[in-house]
Short mmCIF file of C-alpha atoms in Angstrom, two decimals:
data_model
loop_
_atom_site.label_atom_id
_atom_site.label_comp_id
_atom_site.label_asym_id
_atom_site.label_seq_id
_atom_site.Cartn_x
_atom_site.Cartn_y
_atom_site.Cartn_z
CA CYS A 1 -46.30 59.78 -38.79
CA GLY A 2 -43.42 61.30 -40.77
CA ALA A 3 -40.99 58.48 -40.02
CA LEU A 4 -37.40 58.59 -41.22
CA ARG A 5 -34.91 55.79 -41.65
CA GLU A 6 -32.61 57.73 -39.32
CA ASP A 7 -35.21 57.48 -36.54
CA PHE A 8 -34.71 53.74 -36.34
CA GLN A 9 -30.94 54.07 -36.58
CA GLN A 10 -31.14 56.18 -33.43
CA LEU A 11 -33.60 53.77 -31.78
CA LEU A 12 -31.27 50.82 -32.36
CA GLY A 13 -28.27 52.87 -31.28
CA PRO A 14 -27.89 55.69 -28.78
CA CYS A 15 -31.55 56.45 -27.95
CA PRO A 16 -33.74 53.42 -27.06
CA VAL A 17 -37.02 55.42 -27.14
CA LEU A 18 -38.76 56.70 -30.29
CA VAL A 19 -41.98 58.75 -30.13
CA TYR A 20 -44.35 59.70 -32.94
CA LYS A 21 -46.98 62.07 -31.59
CA GLY A 22 -50.58 62.10 -32.76
CA VAL A 23 -50.26 59.35 -35.36
CA LEU A 24 -53.90 58.33 -35.03
CA ASP A 25 -56.67 60.92 -35.26
CA PRO A 26 -58.37 61.72 -31.90
CA ASP A 27 -61.79 60.80 -33.24
CA ILE A 28 -60.53 57.36 -34.31
CA CYS A 29 -58.95 56.89 -30.88
CA ARG A 30 -62.19 57.79 -29.10
CA GLN A 31 -64.32 55.55 -31.33
CA ALA A 32 -61.95 52.60 -31.01
CA SER A 33 -61.70 53.04 -27.24
CA ARG A 34 -65.46 53.12 -26.89
CA LEU A 35 -65.88 49.91 -28.90
CA LEU A 36 -63.08 48.10 -27.07
CA LEU A 37 -64.40 49.05 -23.63
CA GLU A 38 -68.04 48.25 -24.41
CA GLU A 39 -67.31 44.50 -24.42
CA THR A 40 -70.23 43.64 -26.69
CA PRO A 41 -71.27 39.96 -27.02
CA ASP A 42 -69.11 39.42 -30.12
CA ALA A 43 -66.02 41.08 -28.59
CA PRO A 44 -63.09 39.37 -26.87
CA ARG A 45 -63.04 40.04 -23.13
CA PHE A 46 -60.50 41.85 -21.02
CA ALA A 47 -58.96 39.43 -18.56
CA GLU A 48 -56.69 39.66 -15.57
CA TRP A 49 -53.21 38.42 -16.31
CA ARG A 50 -51.45 36.67 -13.44
CA LEU A 51 -47.67 36.45 -13.33
CA GLY A 52 -47.52 32.66 -13.21
CA ALA A 53 -49.61 29.50 -13.49
CA ASP A 54 -50.41 29.42 -9.76
CA PRO A 55 -53.89 30.92 -9.09
CA GLU A 56 -52.28 32.73 -6.15
CA ALA A 57 -49.61 34.32 -8.34
CA PRO A 58 -49.67 38.14 -8.24
CA ALA A 59 -51.71 39.94 -10.86
CA SER A 60 -50.09 42.17 -13.45
CA ASP A 61 -50.79 45.91 -13.26
CA TYR A 62 -53.11 45.76 -16.27
CA THR A 63 -55.90 43.68 -17.77
CA LYS A 64 -55.60 42.62 -21.37
CA MET A 65 -57.57 41.57 -24.44
CA GLY A 66 -55.77 38.80 -26.32
CA TYR A 67 -54.45 35.30 -25.65
CA THR A 68 -50.68 35.67 -25.98
CA LYS A 69 -47.53 33.58 -26.30
CA THR A 70 -46.91 34.24 -22.61
CA ASP A 71 -50.34 32.80 -21.78
CA VAL A 72 -49.35 29.66 -23.69
CA LEU A 73 -46.15 29.38 -21.66
CA ILE A 74 -47.85 29.99 -18.32
CA GLN A 75 -50.94 27.85 -18.89
CA GLN A 76 -49.57 25.07 -21.08
CA GLY A 77 -45.88 25.10 -20.22
CA PHE A 78 -45.05 25.37 -23.92
CA ARG A 79 -42.61 27.99 -25.20
CA MET A 80 -43.50 29.01 -28.74
CA THR A 81 -40.54 29.22 -31.13
CA ALA A 82 -39.97 30.08 -34.79
CA THR A 83 -39.65 26.37 -35.65
CA SER A 84 -42.37 24.69 -33.53
CA PRO A 85 -46.06 24.42 -34.53
CA ALA A 86 -48.26 26.84 -32.61
CA PRO A 87 -51.03 25.43 -30.37
CA GLU A 88 -54.49 25.38 -31.94
CA ARG A 89 -56.00 27.28 -29.01
CA TYR A 90 -53.56 30.15 -29.52
CA LEU A 91 -54.21 30.31 -33.28
CA GLU A 92 -57.99 30.32 -32.85
CA HIS A 93 -57.86 33.10 -30.26
CA ALA A 94 -55.45 35.05 -32.47
CA LYS A 95 -57.84 34.82 -35.43
CA LYS A 96 -60.88 36.02 -33.48
CA THR A 97 -59.06 38.85 -31.72
CA SER A 98 -57.34 40.06 -34.90
CA GLU A 99 -60.61 40.07 -36.84
CA TYR A 100 -62.27 42.08 -34.08
CA LEU A 101 -59.44 44.64 -33.92
CA HIS A 102 -59.54 45.18 -37.69
CA LYS A 103 -63.31 45.68 -37.42
CA VAL A 104 -62.88 48.22 -34.61
CA PHE A 105 -60.31 50.27 -36.52
CA ALA A 106 -62.12 50.03 -39.88
CA GLY A 107 -59.12 50.34 -42.17
CA ARG A 108 -56.94 52.33 -39.76
CA PHE A 109 -55.25 49.45 -37.90
CA ILE A 110 -51.96 50.87 -36.70
CA LEU A 111 -49.69 48.01 -37.76
CA ASP A 112 -51.04 48.19 -41.31
CA LEU A 113 -50.49 51.97 -41.33
CA LEU A 114 -46.93 51.57 -40.06
CA GLN A 115 -46.20 48.90 -42.65
CA ASN A 116 -47.31 51.21 -45.46
CA GLU A 117 -45.18 54.09 -44.15
CA LEU A 118 -42.03 52.16 -43.24
CA THR A 119 -41.73 49.87 -46.28
CA PRO A 120 -40.47 52.67 -48.60
CA LEU A 121 -37.77 53.38 -45.97
CA GLY A 122 -36.38 49.85 -46.22
CA ILE A 123 -38.04 48.78 -42.95
CA GLN A 124 -40.29 45.78 -43.47
CA LEU A 125 -42.99 44.73 -41.00
CA HIS A 126 -44.16 41.12 -41.10
CA LEU A 127 -46.77 39.44 -38.91
CA GLU A 128 -45.37 36.20 -37.50
CA ARG A 129 -47.03 32.98 -38.65
CA CYS A 130 -47.14 29.37 -37.53
CA PRO A 131 -44.17 27.65 -39.23
CA ARG A 132 -46.30 24.62 -40.11
CA SER A 133 -49.77 25.93 -41.02
CA ARG A 134 -48.76 29.54 -41.93
CA ARG A 135 -51.73 30.77 -39.93
CA PRO A 136 -51.12 34.24 -38.47
CA PHE A 137 -50.16 34.92 -34.87
CA LEU A 138 -51.81 37.54 -32.66
CA PRO A 139 -50.62 40.93 -33.97
CA CYS A 140 -50.99 42.85 -30.71
CA VAL A 141 -52.65 42.88 -27.32
CA VAL A 142 -54.97 45.54 -25.89
CA ARG A 143 -53.92 46.72 -22.43
CA ARG A 144 -56.19 48.49 -19.95
CA MET A 145 -54.56 50.21 -16.96
CA GLU A 146 -56.50 51.54 -13.99
CA PRO A 147 -55.24 54.02 -11.39
CA GLY A 148 -53.39 52.25 -8.57
CA GLY A 149 -52.20 48.67 -8.69
CA ARG A 150 -48.48 49.38 -9.11
CA ARG A 151 -45.57 51.01 -7.32
CA ARG A 152 -45.39 54.78 -7.51
CA GLU A 153 -42.36 54.49 -9.80
CA GLY A 154 -43.94 51.57 -11.66
CA ASN A 155 -43.08 47.89 -11.81
CA VAL A 156 -39.61 48.09 -13.38
CA HIS A 157 -38.79 45.17 -15.67
CA MET A 158 -37.19 44.12 -18.95
CA ASP A 159 -38.74 42.01 -21.72
CA SER A 160 -35.42 41.10 -23.35
CA LEU A 161 -31.84 40.72 -22.16
CA VAL A 162 -30.00 41.66 -25.36
CA PRO A 163 -30.29 45.24 -26.70
CA GLY A 164 -31.00 45.62 -30.40
CA THR A 165 -32.84 42.30 -30.80
CA THR A 166 -36.43 43.25 -29.90
CA LEU A 167 -38.66 46.32 -30.01
CA SER A 168 -41.86 47.01 -28.11
CA MET A 169 -44.45 49.23 -29.77
CA ASN A 170 -47.37 50.92 -28.04
CA LEU A 171 -50.21 52.90 -29.58
CA TYR A 172 -52.05 54.91 -26.92
CA LEU A 173 -55.79 55.13 -27.51
CA ASN A 174 -57.33 56.48 -24.32
CA VAL A 175 -55.41 58.69 -21.89
CA PRO A 176 -57.49 60.46 -19.22
CA GLU A 177 -56.38 63.63 -17.47
CA MET A 178 -54.05 62.20 -14.84
CA LEU A 179 -51.31 62.85 -12.36
CA GLY A 180 -48.40 60.51 -13.12
CA GLY A 181 -48.59 57.69 -15.65
CA GLU A 182 -45.32 58.50 -17.40
CA LEU A 183 -43.29 55.92 -19.29
CA VAL A 184 -39.86 55.64 -17.64
CA LEU A 185 -36.85 53.95 -19.24
CA TYR A 186 -33.34 53.72 -17.78
CA PRO A 187 -30.76 53.97 -20.60
CA ILE A 188 -28.07 51.76 -19.07
CA ARG A 189 -25.44 51.92 -21.81
CA GLU A 190 -23.59 48.64 -21.33
CA ASP A 191 -22.07 46.57 -24.12
CA SER A 192 -22.51 42.79 -24.25
CA LEU A 193 -19.39 42.18 -22.16
CA GLN A 194 -20.50 44.54 -19.41
CA ARG A 195 -23.96 42.98 -19.40
CA TYR A 196 -22.36 39.56 -19.05
CA LEU A 197 -20.14 40.70 -16.19
CA ASN A 198 -23.16 42.30 -14.48
CA SER A 199 -25.56 39.52 -15.44
CA HIS A 200 -27.04 39.17 -11.94
CA PHE A 201 -28.21 42.79 -12.01
CA PHE A 202 -29.94 42.42 -15.38
CA GLU A 203 -31.37 38.98 -14.62
CA THR A 204 -32.82 40.34 -11.38
CA ILE A 205 -34.56 43.19 -13.23
CA ASP A 206 -35.79 40.68 -15.81
CA LEU A 207 -37.42 38.60 -13.05
CA GLN A 208 -38.57 41.19 -10.54
CA ASN A 209 -41.75 42.02 -12.46
CA PHE A 210 -43.01 38.61 -11.36
CA TYR A 211 -42.64 39.65 -7.71
CA PRO A 212 -44.21 43.14 -7.56
CA ASP A 213 -44.65 42.98 -3.77
CA HIS A 214 -40.94 42.43 -3.08
CA ASP A 215 -38.05 44.88 -2.88
CA PHE A 216 -34.78 44.32 -4.77
CA TYR A 217 -31.34 45.87 -4.58
CA THR A 218 -31.68 46.94 -8.22
CA GLN A 219 -34.24 49.60 -7.22
CA GLU A 220 -31.62 51.53 -5.25
CA MET A 221 -29.06 51.21 -8.03
CA LEU A 222 -31.46 52.56 -10.65
CA LYS A 223 -31.91 55.73 -8.60
CA GLU A 224 -28.39 56.68 -9.68
CA ILE A 225 -29.36 56.68 -13.37
CA GLU A 226 -31.17 59.57 -15.06
CA PRO A 227 -34.21 58.01 -16.82
CA ILE A 228 -35.88 58.94 -20.07
CA VAL A 229 -39.41 60.05 -19.12
CA TYR A 230 -42.37 60.54 -21.45
CA ARG A 231 -46.05 61.08 -20.75
CA PRO A 232 -48.00 59.73 -23.75
CA GLY A 233 -51.16 61.18 -25.22
CA ALA A 234 -53.96 59.61 -27.21
CA GLY A 235 -52.82 58.78 -30.75
CA ASP A 236 -49.11 58.61 -29.87
CA VAL A 237 -46.98 55.68 -31.06
CA VAL A 238 -43.98 54.84 -28.87
CA PHE A 239 -41.21 52.36 -29.69
CA ILE A 240 -38.75 51.24 -27.01
CA ASP A 241 -35.96 48.70 -26.77
CA PRO A 242 -37.31 46.52 -23.93
CA ALA A 243 -33.83 45.24 -23.04
CA TYR A 244 -33.52 48.43 -20.97
CA PRO A 245 -35.21 48.62 -17.55
CA HIS A 246 -38.56 50.37 -17.96
CA ALA A 247 -41.90 50.90 -16.25
CA VAL A 248 -45.12 52.90 -16.24
CA ARG A 249 -45.47 55.11 -13.19
CA ASP A 250 -48.63 54.81 -11.17
CA PHE A 251 -51.23 57.47 -11.80
CA ALA A 252 -54.30 59.08 -10.29
CA LEU A 253 -57.12 60.80 -12.12
CA ASP A 254 -56.87 64.58 -12.08
CA THR A 255 -60.04 65.56 -10.19
CA SER A 256 -59.50 69.22 -11.03
CA ALA A 257 -59.94 68.54 -14.75
CA GLN A 258 -63.12 67.65 -16.61
CA GLN A 259 -62.75 64.06 -17.79
CA THR A 260 -64.04 63.57 -21.34
CA VAL A 261 -62.83 59.98 -21.81
CA ALA A 262 -63.00 56.71 -19.88
CA PRO A 263 -61.13 56.72 -16.52
CA CYS A 264 -58.49 54.22 -17.66
CA ARG A 265 -55.49 54.11 -19.96
CA LEU A 266 -55.93 51.99 -23.06
CA SER A 267 -53.21 50.98 -25.53
CA LEU A 268 -52.25 48.46 -28.19
CA GLN A 269 -48.89 46.73 -27.65
CA THR A 270 -46.76 44.30 -29.63
CA PHE A 271 -43.20 42.97 -29.72
CA MET A 272 -41.07 43.07 -32.87
CA GLN A 273 -38.10 40.77 -33.46
CA ILE A 274 -35.26 42.51 -35.30
CA SER A 275 -33.27 41.08 -38.19
CA GLY A 276 -31.41 42.60 -41.10
CA SER A 277 -29.69 45.97 -40.87
CA LEU A 278 -29.97 49.68 -41.60
CA GLU A 279 -26.39 49.94 -42.83
CA GLY A 280 -26.14 51.41 -46.31
CA ASP A 281 -29.00 50.22 -48.49
CA LYS A 282 -29.75 47.12 -46.42
CA VAL A 283 -33.26 46.23 -45.24
CA LEU A 284 -34.37 46.05 -41.62
CA ARG A 285 -37.00 43.38 -40.92
CA LEU A 286 -39.38 43.55 -37.95
CA ASP A 287 -41.42 40.40 -37.28
CA TYR A 288 -44.22 41.25 -34.86
CA ALA A 289 -46.62 39.25 -32.68
CA VAL A 290 -47.48 38.66 -29.05
#
């Protein structure tokens, strides 16, 4: 993808969005998308993800393939940490899903490719493992988005409260001709003190994704901020700092264009925990899993 060490210095500093276009070949994207959407007998299934343990809790705006740490928290009430043994159910699902994804990509699994490219730059990628058994965690989740099912401007949320501690990475595999569907991120440049003093605003954004049918005062305030907007294409890799408010705008299929791919958006997503530094000759470490 032609990555530079300076790219990540910018990502962790003034520009919380980093895009590498066309990292994965279109033919690989099409083949992987076809296999993932076929749902053959040996494949993990896409499942609706509800925003809470209650069966009546609202559904997320995507279906997913992969049993995640959030599923463990919602279904078992157990928050996975770096020091606690991971549940057996999670580890078994992680093993099966990871094996299937590596089979689908046949030597072109994006996190392996990124590891090979970033290591010479002093940026190390490590898959998280159970602290007791050392069994690997789930490297990423597959997300499938259909037209509709979200606000026009997207379901704005944050996945972290502290900038510079976590990254979210998406590889886009299938992107139909569409109207809308842009990634939107609001670069609210507040230091830790300002975030503390305005904690209610950020905590509200952090929670509002769990209540997609409700309106919040934060929506009006965000209208005053010029967002970073990017419409991804198949093969693109996008990193963001998820401590900034962000969303995916709703989309509709472009009926004036000839659709040559499935009528949904398909992507791989993972979170990366940041440690180390890019100062001087120091090494940046990214531990990834979902």
